[in-house]
XYZ file of C-alpha atoms in Angstrom:
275
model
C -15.721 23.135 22.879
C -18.004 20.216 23.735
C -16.941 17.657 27.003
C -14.265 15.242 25.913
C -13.440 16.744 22.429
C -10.174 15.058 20.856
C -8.509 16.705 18.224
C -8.492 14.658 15.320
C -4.408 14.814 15.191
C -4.244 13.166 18.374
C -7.310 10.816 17.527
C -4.868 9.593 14.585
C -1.913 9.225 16.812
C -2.977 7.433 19.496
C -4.886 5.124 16.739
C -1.398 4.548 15.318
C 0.489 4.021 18.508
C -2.142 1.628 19.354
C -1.735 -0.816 16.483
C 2.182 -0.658 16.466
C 2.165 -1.972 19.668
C -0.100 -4.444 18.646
C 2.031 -5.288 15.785
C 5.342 -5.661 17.509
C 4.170 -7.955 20.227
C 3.862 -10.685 17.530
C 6.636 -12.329 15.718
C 8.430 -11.181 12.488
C 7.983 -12.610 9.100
C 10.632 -11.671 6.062
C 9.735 -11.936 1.696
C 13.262 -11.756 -0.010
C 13.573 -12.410 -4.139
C 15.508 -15.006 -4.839
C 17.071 -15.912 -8.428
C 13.590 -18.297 -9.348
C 10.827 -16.471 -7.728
C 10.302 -15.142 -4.088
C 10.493 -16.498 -1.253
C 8.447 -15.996 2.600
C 9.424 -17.017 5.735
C 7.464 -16.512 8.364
C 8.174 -17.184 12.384
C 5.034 -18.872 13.286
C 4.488 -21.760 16.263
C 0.929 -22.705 15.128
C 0.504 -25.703 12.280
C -3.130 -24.971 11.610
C -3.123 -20.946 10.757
C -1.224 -19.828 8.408
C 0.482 -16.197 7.716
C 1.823 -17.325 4.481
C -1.324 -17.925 1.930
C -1.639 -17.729 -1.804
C -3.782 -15.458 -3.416
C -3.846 -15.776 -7.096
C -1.810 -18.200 -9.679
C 1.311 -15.567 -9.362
C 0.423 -13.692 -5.875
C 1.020 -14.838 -2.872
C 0.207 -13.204 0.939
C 2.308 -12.845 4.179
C 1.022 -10.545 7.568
C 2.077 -10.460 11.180
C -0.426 -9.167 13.254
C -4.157 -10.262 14.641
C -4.676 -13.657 12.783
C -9.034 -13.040 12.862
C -7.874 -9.270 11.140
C -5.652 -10.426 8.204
C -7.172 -13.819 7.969
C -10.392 -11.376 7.091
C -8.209 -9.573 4.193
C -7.011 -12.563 3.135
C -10.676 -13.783 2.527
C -11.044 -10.643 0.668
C -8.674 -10.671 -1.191
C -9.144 -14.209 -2.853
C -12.935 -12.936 -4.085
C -11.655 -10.029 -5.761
C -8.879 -12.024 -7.717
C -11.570 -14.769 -8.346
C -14.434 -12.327 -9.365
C -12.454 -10.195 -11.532
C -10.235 -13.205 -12.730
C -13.608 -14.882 -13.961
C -15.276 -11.543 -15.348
C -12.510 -10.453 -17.501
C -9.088 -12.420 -17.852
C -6.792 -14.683 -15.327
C -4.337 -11.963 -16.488
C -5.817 -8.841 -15.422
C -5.102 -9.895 -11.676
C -2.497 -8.579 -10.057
C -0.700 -7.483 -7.567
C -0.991 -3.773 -7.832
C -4.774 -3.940 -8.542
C -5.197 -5.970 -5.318
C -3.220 -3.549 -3.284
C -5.105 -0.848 -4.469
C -8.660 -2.791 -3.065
C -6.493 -3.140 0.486
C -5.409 0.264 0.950
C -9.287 1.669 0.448
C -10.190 -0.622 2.772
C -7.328 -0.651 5.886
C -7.554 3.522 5.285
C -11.150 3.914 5.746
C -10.987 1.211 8.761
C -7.932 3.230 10.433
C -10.250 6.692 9.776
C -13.685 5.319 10.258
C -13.107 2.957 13.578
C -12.706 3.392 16.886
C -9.967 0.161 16.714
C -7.532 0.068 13.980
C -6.392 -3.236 12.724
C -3.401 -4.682 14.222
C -1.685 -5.825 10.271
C 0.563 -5.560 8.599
C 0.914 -7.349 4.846
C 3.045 -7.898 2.204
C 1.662 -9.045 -1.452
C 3.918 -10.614 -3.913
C 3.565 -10.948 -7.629
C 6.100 -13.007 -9.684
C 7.028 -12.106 -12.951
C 8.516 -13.716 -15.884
C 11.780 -12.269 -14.770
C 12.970 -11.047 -11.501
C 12.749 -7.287 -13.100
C 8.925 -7.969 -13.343
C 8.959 -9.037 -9.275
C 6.327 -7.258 -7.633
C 6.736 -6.342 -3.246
C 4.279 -4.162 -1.990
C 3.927 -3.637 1.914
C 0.749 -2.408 3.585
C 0.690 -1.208 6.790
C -2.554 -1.059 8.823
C -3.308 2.683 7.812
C -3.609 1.804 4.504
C 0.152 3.228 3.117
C 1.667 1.250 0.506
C 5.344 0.987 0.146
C 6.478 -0.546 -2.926
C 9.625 -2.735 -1.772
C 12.856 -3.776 -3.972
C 14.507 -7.641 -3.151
C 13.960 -7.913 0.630
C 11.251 -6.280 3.569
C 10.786 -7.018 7.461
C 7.937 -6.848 9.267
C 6.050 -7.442 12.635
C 7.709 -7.950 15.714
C 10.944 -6.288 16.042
C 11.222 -5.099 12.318
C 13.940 -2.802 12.186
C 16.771 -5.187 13.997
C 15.082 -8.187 11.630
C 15.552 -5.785 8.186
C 19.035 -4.663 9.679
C 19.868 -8.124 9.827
C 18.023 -8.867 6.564
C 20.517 -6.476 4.859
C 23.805 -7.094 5.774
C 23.594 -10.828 4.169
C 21.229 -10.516 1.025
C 22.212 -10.033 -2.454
C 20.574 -10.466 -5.942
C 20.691 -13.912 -7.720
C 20.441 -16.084 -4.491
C 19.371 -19.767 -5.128
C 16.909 -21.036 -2.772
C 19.084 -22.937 0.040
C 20.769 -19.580 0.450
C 17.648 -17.096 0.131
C 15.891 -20.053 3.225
C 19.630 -19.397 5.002
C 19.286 -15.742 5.476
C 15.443 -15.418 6.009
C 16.192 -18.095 8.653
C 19.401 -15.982 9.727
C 17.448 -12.655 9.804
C 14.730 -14.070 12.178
C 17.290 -15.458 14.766
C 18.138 -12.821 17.745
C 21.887 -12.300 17.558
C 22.719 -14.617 20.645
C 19.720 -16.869 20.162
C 19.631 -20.309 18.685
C 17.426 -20.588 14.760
C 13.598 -21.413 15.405
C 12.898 -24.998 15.093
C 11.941 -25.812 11.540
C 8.245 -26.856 13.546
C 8.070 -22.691 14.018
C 8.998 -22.305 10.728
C 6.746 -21.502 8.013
C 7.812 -21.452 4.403
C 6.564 -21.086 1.359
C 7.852 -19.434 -2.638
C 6.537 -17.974 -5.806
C 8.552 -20.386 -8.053
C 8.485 -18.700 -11.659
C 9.454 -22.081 -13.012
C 6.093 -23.700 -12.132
C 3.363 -23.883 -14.341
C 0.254 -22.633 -13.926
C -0.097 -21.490 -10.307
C 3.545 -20.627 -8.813
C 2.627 -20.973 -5.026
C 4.021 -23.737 -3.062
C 4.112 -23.971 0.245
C 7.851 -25.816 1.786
C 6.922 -28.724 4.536
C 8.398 -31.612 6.254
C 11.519 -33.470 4.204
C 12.007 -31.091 1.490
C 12.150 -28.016 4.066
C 14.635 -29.510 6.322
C 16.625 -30.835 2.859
C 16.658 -27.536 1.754
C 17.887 -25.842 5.320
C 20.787 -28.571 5.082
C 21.920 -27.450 2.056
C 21.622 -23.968 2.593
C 23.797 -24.462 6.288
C 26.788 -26.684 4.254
C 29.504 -24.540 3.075
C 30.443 -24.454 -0.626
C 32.670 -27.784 -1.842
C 36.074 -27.122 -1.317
C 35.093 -24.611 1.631
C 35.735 -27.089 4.970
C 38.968 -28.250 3.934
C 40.397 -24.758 3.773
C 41.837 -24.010 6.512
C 40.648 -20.523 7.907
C 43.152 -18.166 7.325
C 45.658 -20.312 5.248
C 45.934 -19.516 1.882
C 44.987 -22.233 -1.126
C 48.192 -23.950 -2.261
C 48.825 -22.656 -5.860
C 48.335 -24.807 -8.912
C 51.229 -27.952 -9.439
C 52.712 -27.476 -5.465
C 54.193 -30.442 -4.078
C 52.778 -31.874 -0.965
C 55.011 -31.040 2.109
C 57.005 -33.720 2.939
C 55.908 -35.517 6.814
C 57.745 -34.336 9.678
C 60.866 -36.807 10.919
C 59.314 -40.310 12.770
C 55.755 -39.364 11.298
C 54.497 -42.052 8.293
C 52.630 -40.635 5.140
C 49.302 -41.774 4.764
C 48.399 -43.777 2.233
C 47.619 -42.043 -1.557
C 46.917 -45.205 -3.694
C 43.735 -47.024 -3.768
C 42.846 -49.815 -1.000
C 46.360 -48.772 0.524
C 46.416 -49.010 4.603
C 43.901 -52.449 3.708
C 44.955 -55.649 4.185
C 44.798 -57.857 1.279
C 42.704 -61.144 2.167
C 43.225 -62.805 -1.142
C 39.587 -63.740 -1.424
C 38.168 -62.091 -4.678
C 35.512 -61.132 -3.296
């Protein structure tokens, strides 16, 4: 056996070891469907790279890992769906197809290379309806996972996807699918990340043409309100108390208490102007 043989089982393990650490040291990013499209949330500090990209008029990108790695993919990724989208049809890009080009090429890196790359990706197709949704997740050996609604990934995935499942369900609007991607990337006794750390972006079947938009400034924060206000009728309910049934008189005040006033401009004194 020649000087520092490694058997190739271990050369594989320690290859894999390697770039799980170097996945979990960065921070998690979530893709959820949604009742319009799907939607990607990404914890990310920077505001000039991006780990939320589109790819295609109907497929869109999310990784966690090495930025100059998946940044690379990305690249590739948007010449085979232009090539192939100019050669033959816009509609013989998709997902699946491009998934199929990133698995060659993250397997034969993992096999070939001394260094593995430090990725892991998710690409998205929307469909006409959310049965024709399309989540496939890479990981940086090249396996594919085909995912159904929700997936976690980078950083501390498994607590993120536990999260991530106890509060998703099918038919979410948008407010609430931004509430629990939001809620999924917050540690349990940890405050939300700012909305600067937050990158956001959806595959809105509704649009025309090209479905990617990317979620900035005003409309994101609108859209976090909304999704943090409880339903109408919600506050006033007190917790625990039950709702008073249809045609139930109001209790009557409590002895050297006033009612408050029901009819219109009651309580108001009357100036008599007109105005």
């Amino acid at each position: 056996m020649p000087f520092g043989y490694v058997p190739a089982e271990q050369q594989m393990r320690d290859k894999a070891d390697y770039a799980r650490k170097g996945i979990a040291r960065g921070r998690s990013s979530v893709v959820l469907q949604y009742e319009h499209g799907i939607l990607f949330v990404a914890h990310n500090a920077s505001q000039a790279l991006h780990k939320i990209s589109e790819i295609y008029d109907r497929i869109g990108f999310a990784a966690v890992g090495r930025y100059n790695e998946f940044e690379s993919l990305r690249l590739g990724g948007i010449r085979y769906a232009d090539i192939n989208g100019y050669t033959f049809d816009r509609g013989d890009v998709t997902a699946r197809g491009l998934v199929n080009v990133y698995a060659q090429n993250l397997g034969m890196i993992f096999t070939d290379s001394i260094k593995p790359y430090e990725v892991e990706i998710v690409v998205a197709e929307v469909g006409a309806s959310p049965e024709q949704d399309q989540i496939y997740r890479l990981t940086f050996d090249g396996s594919v996972t085909h995912e159904h609604g929700m997936v976690a990934m980078g950083g501390q995935a498994d607590a993120v996807a536990t999260r991530l499942r106890e509060r998703y369900r099918e038919g979410l609007s948008l407010p609430e699918a931004l509430r629990v991607g939001v809620a999924a990337l917050t540690e349990p006794d940890g405050d939300p990340p700012p909305t600067s750390q937050i990158e956001v972006a959806v595959l809105d079947r509704n649009r025309p043409h090209r479905k990617f938009l990317r979620l900035i400034g005003p409309r994101l924060n609108a859209l976090l309100a909304e999704g943090a206000a409880p339903p109408a009728g919600e506050s006033a309910q007190a917790e625990g108390e039950p709702p008073a049934a249809p045609g139930t008189p109001a209790p009557e005040p409590e002895p050297g208490t006033s009612s408050p006033p029901t009819g219109p401009g009651e309580g108001d004194i009357d100036t008599g102007s007109g105005d």
